[in-house]
Amino acid sequence: MYTYICIRMYVTKKNKKLKNECANLEEQISRLQSENQELKSKTATLEDRYEKDVQQLQATLDEHVQMIASLQEELSNKEKTLQLVEQQEQQIKEKVSFFVFYNKKK
């Protein structure tokens, strides 16, 4: 009978200890689940914010690309105009030189 009581006490102590350990583990699980939810929420918030930032940057990039293309076209047109003006200037100088030379001979 004594052995039975000792075994019973041992089993009871072990059960209490296991119950405490289970309660501690359940508490840790609950805390970790809360942290997990909080981190998921923060991650979703960050993803949303960065997605909006990326979309805004993409829109801005598209605008800048279009603006650069427009400016390059404008520059090209101005360079062509400048070449024409320089050619006309050269032609005028040649005509003036010819007239000056021609008038000196007379």
N, CA, C and O atoms as a Tinker XYZ file with bonds, in Angstrom:
   424  protein
     1  N      0.810000   -1.185000    0.000000    73     2
     2  CA     0.000000    0.000000    0.000000    64     1     3
     3  C      0.865000    1.264000    0.000000    63     2     4     5
     4  O      0.562000    2.236000   -0.693000    81     3
     5  N      1.934000    1.236000    0.781000    73     3     6
     6  CA     2.841000    2.371000    0.857000    64     5     7
     7  C      3.414000    2.671000   -0.524000    63     6     8     9
     8  O      3.510000    3.833000   -0.919000    81     7
     9  N      3.789000    1.644000   -1.246000    73     7    10
    10  CA     4.349000    1.803000   -2.584000    64     9    11
    11  C      3.318000    2.451000   -3.499000    63    10    12    13
    12  O      3.643000    3.325000   -4.302000    81    11
    13  N      2.088000    2.016000   -3.369000    73    11    14
    14  CA     1.014000    2.577000   -4.188000    64    13    15
    15  C      0.861000    4.071000   -3.910000    63    14    16    17
    16  O      0.703000    4.865000   -4.838000    81    15
    17  N      0.907000    4.447000   -2.648000    73    15    18
    18  CA     0.770000    5.858000   -2.268000    64    17    19
    19  C      1.958000    6.657000   -2.798000    63    18    20    21
    20  O      1.781000    7.765000   -3.304000    81    19
    21  N      3.149000    6.113000   -2.690000    73    19    22
    22  CA     4.345000    6.800000   -3.194000    64    21    23
    23  C      4.257000    6.994000   -4.709000    63    22    24    25
    24  O      4.560000    8.063000   -5.238000    81    23
    25  N      3.838000    5.942000   -5.376000    73    23    26
    26  CA     3.699000    6.032000   -6.834000    64    25    27
    27  C      2.638000    7.065000   -7.186000    63    26    28    29
    28  O      2.817000    7.872000   -8.098000    81    27
    29  N      1.546000    7.029000   -6.459000    73    27    30
    30  CA     0.436000    7.960000   -6.696000    64    29    31
    31  C      0.899000    9.410000   -6.487000    63    30    32    33
    32  O      0.550000   10.290000   -7.275000    81    31
    33  N      1.677000    9.658000   -5.438000    73    31    34
    34  CA     2.197000   11.001000   -5.164000    64    33    35
    35  C      3.171000   11.432000   -6.267000    63    34    36    37
    36  O      3.159000   12.577000   -6.720000    81    35
    37  N      4.000000   10.494000   -6.677000    73    35    38
    38  CA     4.965000   10.787000   -7.736000    64    37    39
    39  C      4.234000   11.158000   -9.032000    63    38    40    41
    40  O      4.582000   12.135000   -9.695000    81    39
    41  N      3.227000   10.371000   -9.378000    73    39    42
    42  CA     2.448000   10.610000  -10.591000    64    41    43
    43  C      1.713000   11.942000  -10.479000    63    42    44    45
    44  O      1.646000   12.690000  -11.455000    81    43
    45  N      1.166000   12.248000   -9.318000    73    43    46
    46  CA     0.450000   13.503000   -9.102000    64    45    47
    47  C      1.398000   14.688000   -9.276000    63    46    48    49
    48  O      1.056000   15.672000   -9.932000    81    47
    49  N      2.596000   14.589000   -8.683000    73    47    50
    50  CA     3.591000   15.658000   -8.826000    64    49    51
    51  C      3.987000   15.836000  -10.291000    63    50    52    53
    52  O      4.097000   16.954000  -10.793000    81    51
    53  N      4.196000   14.718000  -10.951000    73    51    54
    54  CA     4.578000   14.778000  -12.366000    64    53    55
    55  C      3.457000   15.414000  -13.190000    63    54    56    57
    56  O      3.711000   16.225000  -14.080000    81    55
    57  N      2.218000   15.035000  -12.882000    73    55    58
    58  CA     1.076000   15.608000  -13.598000    64    57    59
    59  C      0.995000   17.118000  -13.388000    63    58    60    61
    60  O      0.763000   17.872000  -14.333000    81    59
    61  N      1.188000   17.556000  -12.133000    73    59    62
    62  CA     1.164000   18.990000  -11.846000    64    61    63
    63  C      2.280000   19.705000  -12.602000    63    62    64    65
    64  O      2.082000   20.768000  -13.192000    81    63
    65  N      3.460000   19.084000  -12.563000    73    63    66
    66  CA     4.603000   19.678000  -13.257000    64    65    67
    67  C      4.327000   19.758000  -14.759000    63    66    68    69
    68  O      4.594000   20.782000  -15.389000    81    67
    69  N      3.802000   18.692000  -15.323000    73    67    70
    70  CA     3.481000   18.678000  -16.753000    64    69    71
    71  C      2.384000   19.687000  -17.087000    63    70    72    73
    72  O      2.428000   20.339000  -18.130000    81    71
    73  N      1.396000   19.810000  -16.191000    73    71    74
    74  CA     0.330000   20.790000  -16.409000    64    73    75
    75  C      0.898000   22.205000  -16.398000    63    74    76    77
    76  O      0.522000   23.041000  -17.219000    81    75
    77  N      1.812000   22.468000  -15.456000    73    75    78
    78  CA     2.462000   23.783000  -15.399000    64    77    79
    79  C      3.275000   24.046000  -16.671000    63    78    80    81
    80  O      3.229000   25.134000  -17.245000    81    79
    81  N      4.013000   23.027000  -17.089000    73    79    82
    82  CA     4.807000   23.176000  -18.308000    64    81    83
    83  C      3.897000   23.414000  -19.514000    63    82    84    85
    84  O      4.192000   24.244000  -20.373000    81    83
    85  N      2.792000   22.678000  -19.565000    73    83    86
    86  CA     1.820000   22.865000  -20.659000    64    85    87
    87  C      1.236000   24.276000  -20.617000    63    86    88    89
    88  O      1.095000   24.928000  -21.651000    81    87
    89  N      0.899000   24.739000  -19.418000    73    87    90
    90  CA     0.345000   26.090000  -19.283000    64    89    91
    91  C      1.373000   27.127000  -19.743000    63    90    92    93
    92  O      1.031000   28.081000  -20.442000    81    91
    93  N      2.630000   26.932000  -19.347000    73    91    94
    94  CA     3.696000   27.848000  -19.777000    64    93    95
    95  C      3.864000   27.821000  -21.300000    63    94    96    97
    96  O      4.010000   28.861000  -21.943000    81    95
    97  N      3.840000   26.618000  -21.853000    73    95    98
    98  CA     3.980000   26.499000  -23.304000    64    97    99
    99  C      2.795000   27.134000  -24.029000    63    98   100   101
   100  O      2.970000   27.790000  -25.055000    81    99
   101  N      1.592000   26.937000  -23.494000    73    99   102
   102  CA     0.409000   27.550000  -24.097000    64   101   103
   103  C      0.490000   29.073000  -24.019000    63   102   104   105
   104  O      0.089000   29.779000  -24.944000    81   103
   105  N      1.013000   29.561000  -22.902000    73   103   106
   106  CA     1.203000   31.004000  -22.742000    64   105   107
   107  C      2.213000   31.524000  -23.768000    63   106   108   109
   108  O      1.998000   32.566000  -24.387000    81   107
   109  N      3.310000   30.794000  -23.940000    73   107   110
   110  CA     4.323000   31.188000  -24.925000    64   109   111
   111  C      3.744000   31.149000  -26.342000    63   110   112   113
   112  O      3.994000   32.038000  -27.155000    81   111
   113  N      2.966000   30.100000  -26.616000    73   111   114
   114  CA     2.342000   29.983000  -27.935000    64   113   115
   115  C      1.412000   31.164000  -28.174000    63   114   116   117
   116  O      1.423000   31.761000  -29.251000    81   115
   117  N      0.620000   31.496000  -27.182000    73   115   118
   118  CA    -0.312000   32.616000  -27.303000    64   117   119
   119  C      0.443000   33.922000  -27.548000    63   118   120   121
   120  O      0.057000   34.720000  -28.403000    81   119
   121  N      1.518000   34.133000  -26.794000    73   119   122
   122  CA     2.333000   35.347000  -26.953000    64   121   123
   123  C      2.963000   35.388000  -28.349000    63   122   124   125
   124  O      2.972000   36.429000  -29.006000    81   123
   125  N      3.488000   34.244000  -28.788000    73   123   126
   126  CA     4.106000   34.185000  -30.110000    64   125   127
   127  C      3.078000   34.395000  -31.224000    63   126   128   129
   128  O      3.376000   35.019000  -32.242000    81   127
   129  N      1.881000   33.877000  -31.025000    73   127   130
   130  CA     0.829000   34.092000  -32.015000    64   129   131
   131  C      0.448000   35.572000  -32.084000    63   130   132   133
   132  O      0.206000   36.115000  -33.162000    81   131
   133  N      0.399000   36.209000  -30.919000    73   131   134
   134  CA     0.106000   37.652000  -30.895000    64   133   135
   135  C      1.204000   38.435000  -31.611000    63   134   136   137
   136  O      0.925000   39.330000  -32.410000    81   135
   137  N      2.453000   38.087000  -31.314000    73   135   138
   138  CA     3.577000   38.751000  -31.976000    64   137   139
   139  C      3.526000   38.506000  -33.485000    63   138   140   141
   140  O      3.785000   39.404000  -34.286000    81   139
   141  N      3.186000   37.273000  -33.849000    73   139   142
   142  CA     3.089000   36.922000  -35.265000    64   141   143
   143  C      2.026000   37.778000  -35.956000    63   142   144   145
   144  O      2.259000   38.295000  -37.049000    81   143
   145  N      0.881000   37.926000  -35.332000    73   143   146
   146  CA    -0.189000   38.748000  -35.906000    64   145   147
   147  C      0.248000   40.204000  -36.023000    63   146   148   149
   148  O     -0.011000   40.864000  -37.028000    81   147
   149  N      0.911000   40.690000  -34.983000    73   147   150
   150  CA     1.396000   42.076000  -34.997000    64   149   151
   151  C      2.401000   42.279000  -36.132000    63   150   152   153
   152  O      2.347000   43.277000  -36.851000    81   151
   153  N      3.315000   41.322000  -36.281000    73   151   154
   154  CA     4.314000   41.419000  -37.345000    64   153   155
   155  C      3.667000   41.319000  -38.728000    63   154   156   157
   156  O      4.073000   42.015000  -39.658000    81   155
   157  N      2.675000   40.465000  -38.858000    73   155   158
   158  CA     1.961000   40.362000  -40.136000    64   157   159
   159  C      1.274000   41.681000  -40.468000    63   158   160   161
   160  O      1.279000   42.128000  -41.615000    81   159
   161  N      0.686000   42.289000  -39.453000    73   159   162
   162  CA     0.009000   43.571000  -39.652000    64   161   163
   163  C      1.009000   44.648000  -40.075000    63   162   164   165
   164  O      0.758000   45.410000  -41.008000    81   163
   165  N      2.146000   44.698000  -39.375000    73   163   166
   166  CA     3.179000   45.682000  -39.719000    64   165   167
   167  C      3.711000   45.430000  -41.125000    63   166   168   169
   168  O      3.934000   46.367000  -41.892000    81   167
   169  N      3.912000   44.157000  -41.455000    73   167   170
   170  CA     4.408000   43.805000  -42.783000    64   169   171
   171  C      3.422000   44.237000  -43.859000    63   170   172   173
   172  O      3.815000   44.794000  -44.884000    81   171
   173  N      2.151000   43.979000  -43.624000    73   171   174
   174  CA     1.121000   44.383000  -44.595000    64   173   175
   175  C      1.110000   45.898000  -44.761000    63   174   176   177
   176  O      0.984000   46.407000  -45.875000    81   175
   177  N      1.241000   46.614000  -43.650000    73   175   178
   178  CA     1.269000   48.076000  -43.710000    64   177   179
   179  C      2.473000   48.557000  -44.517000    63   178   180   181
   180  O      2.352000   49.437000  -45.369000    81   179
   181  N      3.635000   47.967000  -44.235000    73   179   182
   182  CA     4.845000   48.351000  -44.966000    64   181   183
   183  C      4.727000   48.014000  -46.449000    63   182   184   185
   184  O      5.111000   48.809000  -47.307000    81   183
   185  N      4.193000   46.833000  -46.741000    73   183   186
   186  CA     4.034000   46.443000  -48.143000    64   185   187
   187  C      3.109000   47.409000  -48.868000    63   186   188   189
   188  O      3.381000   47.799000  -50.003000    81   187
   189  N      2.019000   47.795000  -48.218000    73   187   190
   190  CA     1.088000   48.749000  -48.827000    64   189   191
   191  C      1.772000   50.090000  -49.075000    63   190   192   193
   192  O      1.649000   50.679000  -50.148000    81   191
   193  N      2.496000   50.558000  -48.054000    73   191   194
   194  CA     3.156000   51.855000  -48.178000    64   193   195
   195  C      4.211000   51.817000  -49.286000    63   194   196   197
   196  O      4.288000   52.730000  -50.109000    81   195
   197  N      5.017000   50.759000  -49.300000    73   195   198
   198  CA     6.058000   50.673000  -50.314000    64   197   199
   199  C      5.470000   50.447000  -51.702000    63   198   200   201
   200  O      6.022000   50.924000  -52.693000    81   199
   201  N      4.365000   49.731000  -51.779000    73   199   202
   202  CA     3.697000   49.543000  -53.068000    64   201   203
   203  C      3.223000   50.891000  -53.610000    63   202   204   205
   204  O      3.365000   51.179000  -54.798000    81   203
   205  N      2.659000   51.712000  -52.723000    73   203   206
   206  CA     2.223000   53.051000  -53.141000    64   205   207
   207  C      3.424000   53.889000  -53.571000    63   206   208   209
   208  O      3.363000   54.600000  -54.575000    81   207
   209  N      4.523000   53.804000  -52.804000    73   207   210
   210  CA     5.731000   54.551000  -53.155000    64   209   211
   211  C      6.264000   54.111000  -54.520000    63   210   212   213
   212  O      6.652000   54.941000  -55.341000    81   211
   213  N      6.277000   52.803000  -54.751000    73   211   214
   214  CA     6.772000   52.278000  -56.025000    64   213   215
   215  C      5.887000   52.757000  -57.172000    63   214   216   217
   216  O      6.387000   53.148000  -58.227000    81   215
   217  N      4.578000   52.727000  -56.963000    73   215   218
   218  CA     3.663000   53.198000  -58.007000    64   217   219
   219  C      3.879000   54.679000  -58.293000    63   218   220   221
   220  O      3.878000   55.106000  -59.448000    81   219
   221  N      4.065000   55.455000  -57.232000    73   219   222
   222  CA     4.296000   56.891000  -57.403000    64   221   223
   223  C      5.619000   57.137000  -58.132000    63   222   224   225
   224  O      5.696000   57.978000  -59.027000    81   223
   225  N      6.653000   56.396000  -57.741000    73   223   226
   226  CA     7.948000   56.549000  -58.405000    64   225   227
   227  C      7.867000   56.124000  -59.868000    63   226   228   229
   228  O      8.481000   56.746000  -60.736000    81   227
   229  N      7.112000   55.068000  -60.134000    73   227   230
   230  CA     6.946000   54.610000  -61.516000    64   229   231
   231  C      6.254000   55.677000  -62.355000    63   230   232   233
   232  O      6.650000   55.944000  -63.489000    81   231
   233  N      5.217000   56.281000  -61.784000    73   231   234
   234  CA     4.501000   57.348000  -62.497000    64   233   235
   235  C      5.437000   58.531000  -62.747000    63   234   236   237
   236  O      5.458000   59.096000  -63.840000    81   235
   237  N      6.206000   58.898000  -61.730000    73   235   238
   238  CA     7.154000   60.001000  -61.866000    64   237   239
   239  C      8.221000   59.660000  -62.900000    63   238   240   241
   240  O      8.611000   60.507000  -63.704000    81   239
   241  N      8.686000   58.420000  -62.874000    73   239   242
   242  CA     9.695000   57.989000  -63.840000    64   241   243
   243  C      9.157000   58.092000  -65.262000    63   242   244   245
   244  O      9.845000   58.583000  -66.156000    81   243
   245  N      7.935000   57.634000  -65.467000    73   243   246
   246  CA     7.325000   57.724000  -66.795000    64   245   247
   247  C      7.240000   59.179000  -67.255000    63   246   248   249
   248  O      7.533000   59.486000  -68.410000    81   247
   249  N      6.840000   60.072000  -66.349000    73   247   250
   250  CA     6.768000   61.497000  -66.684000    64   249   251
   251  C      8.143000   62.033000  -67.070000    63   250   252   253
   252  O      8.280000   62.770000  -68.047000    81   251
   253  N      9.165000   61.655000  -66.291000    73   251   254
   254  CA    10.517000   62.143000  -66.565000    64   253   255
   255  C     11.039000   61.590000  -67.896000    63   254   256   257
   256  O     11.698000   62.302000  -68.653000    81   255
   257  N     10.743000   60.335000  -68.170000    73   255   258
   258  CA    11.183000   59.745000  -69.439000    64   257   259
   259  C     10.547000   60.494000  -70.608000    63   258   260   261
   260  O     11.215000   60.792000  -71.598000    81   259
   261  N      9.262000   60.793000  -70.489000    73   259   262
   262  CA     8.581000   61.542000  -71.547000    64   261   263
   263  C      9.158000   62.950000  -71.679000    63   262   264   265
   264  O      9.344000   63.454000  -72.787000    81   263
   265  N      9.436000   63.575000  -70.539000    73   263   266
   266  CA     9.993000   64.922000  -70.559000    64   265   267
   267  C     11.380000   64.909000  -71.212000    63   266   268   269
   268  O     11.704000   65.793000  -72.006000    81   267
   269  N     12.191000   63.911000  -70.878000    73   267   270
   270  CA    13.536000   63.815000  -71.463000    64   269   271
   271  C     13.443000   63.603000  -72.971000    63   270   272   273
   272  O     14.185000   64.218000  -73.736000    81   271
   273  N     12.531000   62.733000  -73.393000    73   271   274
   274  CA    12.351000   62.496000  -74.832000    64   273   275
   275  C     11.945000   63.787000  -75.532000    63   274   276   277
   276  O     12.442000   64.093000  -76.616000    81   275
   277  N     11.053000   64.534000  -74.922000    73   275   278
   278  CA    10.606000   65.807000  -75.493000    64   277   279
   279  C     11.761000   66.802000  -75.564000    63   278   280   281
   280  O     11.936000   67.487000  -76.572000    81   279
   281  N     12.548000   66.878000  -74.491000    73   279   282
   282  CA    13.685000   67.805000  -74.471000    64   281   283
   283  C     14.744000   67.400000  -75.497000    63   282   284   285
   284  O     15.353000   68.259000  -76.135000    81   283
   285  N     14.964000   66.090000  -75.655000    73   283   286
   286  CA    15.935000   65.640000  -76.651000    64   285   287
   287  C     15.471000   65.997000  -78.062000    63   286   288   289
   288  O     16.274000   66.400000  -78.903000    81   287
   289  N     14.182000   65.846000  -78.312000    73   287   290
   290  CA    13.636000   66.205000  -79.622000    64   289   291
   291  C     13.775000   67.712000  -79.855000    63   290   292   293
   292  O     14.152000   68.153000  -80.941000    81   291
   293  N     13.465000   68.483000  -78.824000    73   291   294
   294  CA    13.590000   69.943000  -78.925000    64   293   295
   295  C     15.042000   70.339000  -79.181000    63   294   296   297
   296  O     15.314000   71.212000  -80.006000    81   295
   297  N     15.975000   69.699000  -78.473000    73   295   298
   298  CA    17.399000   69.979000  -78.666000    64   297   299
   299  C     17.827000   69.622000  -80.087000    63   298   300   301
   300  O     18.556000   70.377000  -80.731000    81   299
   301  N     17.377000   68.491000  -80.562000    73   299   302
   302  CA    17.707000   68.070000  -81.925000    64   301   303
   303  C     17.198000   69.088000  -82.943000    63   302   304   305
   304  O     17.907000   69.449000  -83.882000    81   303
   305  N     15.972000   69.543000  -82.747000    73   303   306
   306  CA    15.409000   70.559000  -83.652000    64   305   307
   307  C     16.214000   71.854000  -83.603000    63   306   308   309
   308  O     16.464000   72.472000  -84.638000    81   307
   309  N     16.619000   72.261000  -82.409000    73   307   310
   310  CA    17.404000   73.496000  -82.270000    64   309   311
   311  C     18.779000   73.335000  -82.908000    63   310   312   313
   312  O     19.300000   74.275000  -83.509000    81   311
   313  N     19.375000   72.137000  -82.780000    73   311   314
   314  CA    20.679000   71.900000  -83.408000    64   313   315
   315  C     20.557000   71.975000  -84.930000    63   314   316   317
   316  O     21.425000   72.535000  -85.601000    81   315
   317  N     19.479000   71.409000  -85.469000    73   315   318
   318  CA    19.256000   71.482000  -86.921000    64   317   319
   319  C     19.067000   72.929000  -87.358000    63   318   320   321
   320  O     19.608000   73.358000  -88.377000    81   319
   321  N     18.294000   73.673000  -86.577000    73   319   322
   322  CA    18.073000   75.090000  -86.882000    64   321   323
   323  C     19.393000   75.851000  -86.835000    63   322   324   325
   324  O     19.668000   76.687000  -87.696000    81   323
   325  N     20.206000   75.556000  -85.825000    73   323   326
   326  CA    21.509000   76.210000  -85.699000    64   325   327
   327  C     22.395000   75.883000  -86.900000    63   326   328   329
   328  O     23.085000   76.761000  -87.417000    81   327
   329  N     22.381000   74.637000  -87.342000    73   327   330
   330  CA    23.173000   74.264000  -88.520000    64   329   331
   331  C     22.715000   75.039000  -89.753000    63   330   332   333
   332  O     23.535000   75.512000  -90.541000    81   331
   333  N     21.402000   75.161000  -89.911000    73   331   334
   334  CA    20.877000   75.925000  -91.051000    64   333   335
   335  C     21.299000   77.386000  -90.977000    63   334   336   337
   336  O     21.698000   77.979000  -91.979000    81   335
   337  N     21.208000   77.961000  -89.781000    73   335   338
   338  CA    21.607000   79.362000  -89.597000    64   337   339
   339  C     23.095000   79.517000  -89.896000    63   338   340   341
   340  O     23.499000   80.484000  -90.543000    81   339
   341  N     23.913000   78.572000  -89.431000    73   339   342
   342  CA    25.356000   78.643000  -89.689000    64   341   343
   343  C     25.646000   78.500000  -91.182000    63   342   344   345
   344  O     26.521000   79.182000  -91.714000    81   343
   345  N     24.910000   77.613000  -91.858000    73   343   346
   346  CA    25.087000   77.468000  -93.311000    64   345   347
   347  C     24.700000   78.757000  -94.031000    63   346   348   349
   348  O     25.398000   79.209000  -94.938000    81   347
   349  N     23.583000   79.336000  -93.613000    73   347   350
   350  CA    23.148000   80.595000  -94.230000    64   349   351
   351  C     24.161000   81.699000  -93.965000    63   350   352   353
   352  O     24.458000   82.510000  -94.843000    81   351
   353  N     24.687000   81.721000  -92.742000    73   351   354
   354  CA    25.702000   82.724000  -92.398000    64   353   355
   355  C     26.932000   82.547000  -93.287000    63   354   356   357
   356  O     27.488000   83.521000  -93.794000    81   355
   357  N     27.348000   81.299000  -93.469000    73   355   358
   358  CA    28.511000   81.019000  -94.314000    64   357   359
   359  C     28.246000   81.443000  -95.756000    63   358   360   361
   360  O     29.115000   82.017000  -96.413000    81   359
   361  N     27.036000   81.155000  -96.241000    73   359   362
   362  CA    26.681000   81.550000  -97.610000    64   361   363
   363  C     26.687000   83.071000  -97.753000    63   362   364   365
   364  O     27.164000   83.607000  -98.754000    81   363
   365  N     26.157000   83.754000  -96.751000    73   363   366
   366  CA    26.139000   85.227000  -96.779000    64   365   367
   367  C     27.563000   85.763000  -96.765000    63   366   368   369
   368  O     27.883000   86.695000  -97.504000    81   367
   369  N     28.429000   85.177000  -95.924000    73   367   370
   370  CA    29.835000   85.622000  -95.872000    64   369   371
   371  C     30.511000   85.422000  -97.226000    63   370   372   373
   372  O     31.279000   86.269000  -97.682000    81   371
   373  N     30.212000   84.285000  -97.862000    73   371   374
   374  CA    30.810000   84.022000  -99.174000    64   373   375
   375  C     30.318000   85.034000 -100.207000    63   374   376   377
   376  O     31.096000   85.518000 -101.029000    81   375
   377  N     29.032000   85.348000 -100.160000    73   375   378
   378  CA    28.480000   86.329000 -101.099000    64   377   379
   379  C     29.078000   87.707000 -100.858000    63   378   380   381
   380  O     29.420000   88.423000 -101.799000    81   379
   381  N     29.199000   88.068000  -99.576000    73   379   382
   382  CA    29.786000   89.367000  -99.233000    64   381   383
   383  C     31.236000   89.408000  -99.703000    63   382   384   385
   384  O     31.675000   90.402000 -100.281000    81   383
   385  N     31.973000   88.338000  -99.458000    73   383   386
   386  CA    33.372000   88.284000  -99.890000    64   385   387
   387  C     33.463000   88.398000 -101.404000    63   386   388   389
   388  O     34.334000   89.089000 -101.931000    81   387
   389  N     32.567000   87.725000 -102.093000    73   387   390
   390  CA    32.565000   87.777000 -103.556000    64   389   391
   391  C     32.288000   89.195000 -104.039000    63   390   392   393
   392  O     32.971000   89.701000 -104.930000    81   391
   393  N     31.270000   89.840000 -103.440000    73   391   394
   394  CA    30.934000   91.204000 -103.856000    64   393   395
   395  C     32.057000   92.178000 -103.521000    63   394   396   397
   396  O     32.369000   93.067000 -104.313000    81   395
   397  N     32.659000   92.012000 -102.358000    73   395   398
   398  CA    33.768000   92.893000 -101.982000    64   397   399
   399  C     34.920000   92.678000 -102.957000    63   398   400   401
   400  O     35.508000   93.643000 -103.446000    81   399
   401  N     35.239000   91.440000 -103.238000    73   399   402
   402  CA    36.326000   91.130000 -104.165000    64   401   403
   403  C     35.982000   91.627000 -105.570000    63   402   404   405
   404  O     36.835000   92.201000 -106.248000    81   403
   405  N     34.777000   91.417000 -105.999000    73   403   406
   406  CA    34.328000   91.825000 -107.330000    64   405   407
   407  C     34.358000   93.346000 -107.457000    63   406   408   409
   408  O     34.783000   93.880000 -108.481000    81   407
   409  N     33.903000   94.042000 -106.408000    73   407   410
   410  CA    33.883000   95.505000 -106.438000    64   409   411
   411  C     35.297000   96.086000 -106.381000    63   410   412   413
   412  O     35.523000   97.167000 -106.926000    81   411
   413  N     36.237000   95.422000 -105.753000    73   411   414
   414  CA    37.618000   95.907000 -105.698000    64   413   415
   415  C     38.259000   95.816000 -107.078000    63   414   416   417
   416  O     39.084000   96.655000 -107.439000    81   415
   417  N     37.886000   94.810000 -107.839000    73   415   418
   418  CA    38.458000   94.636000 -109.168000    64   417   419
   419  C     37.979000   95.719000 -110.119000    63   418   420   421
   420  O     38.708000   96.092000 -111.038000    81   419
   421  N     36.811000   96.217000 -109.927000    73   419   422
   422  CA    36.262000   97.234000 -110.832000    64   421   423
   423  C     36.822000   98.543000 -110.546000    63   422   424
   424  O     36.476000   99.520000 -111.209000    81   423
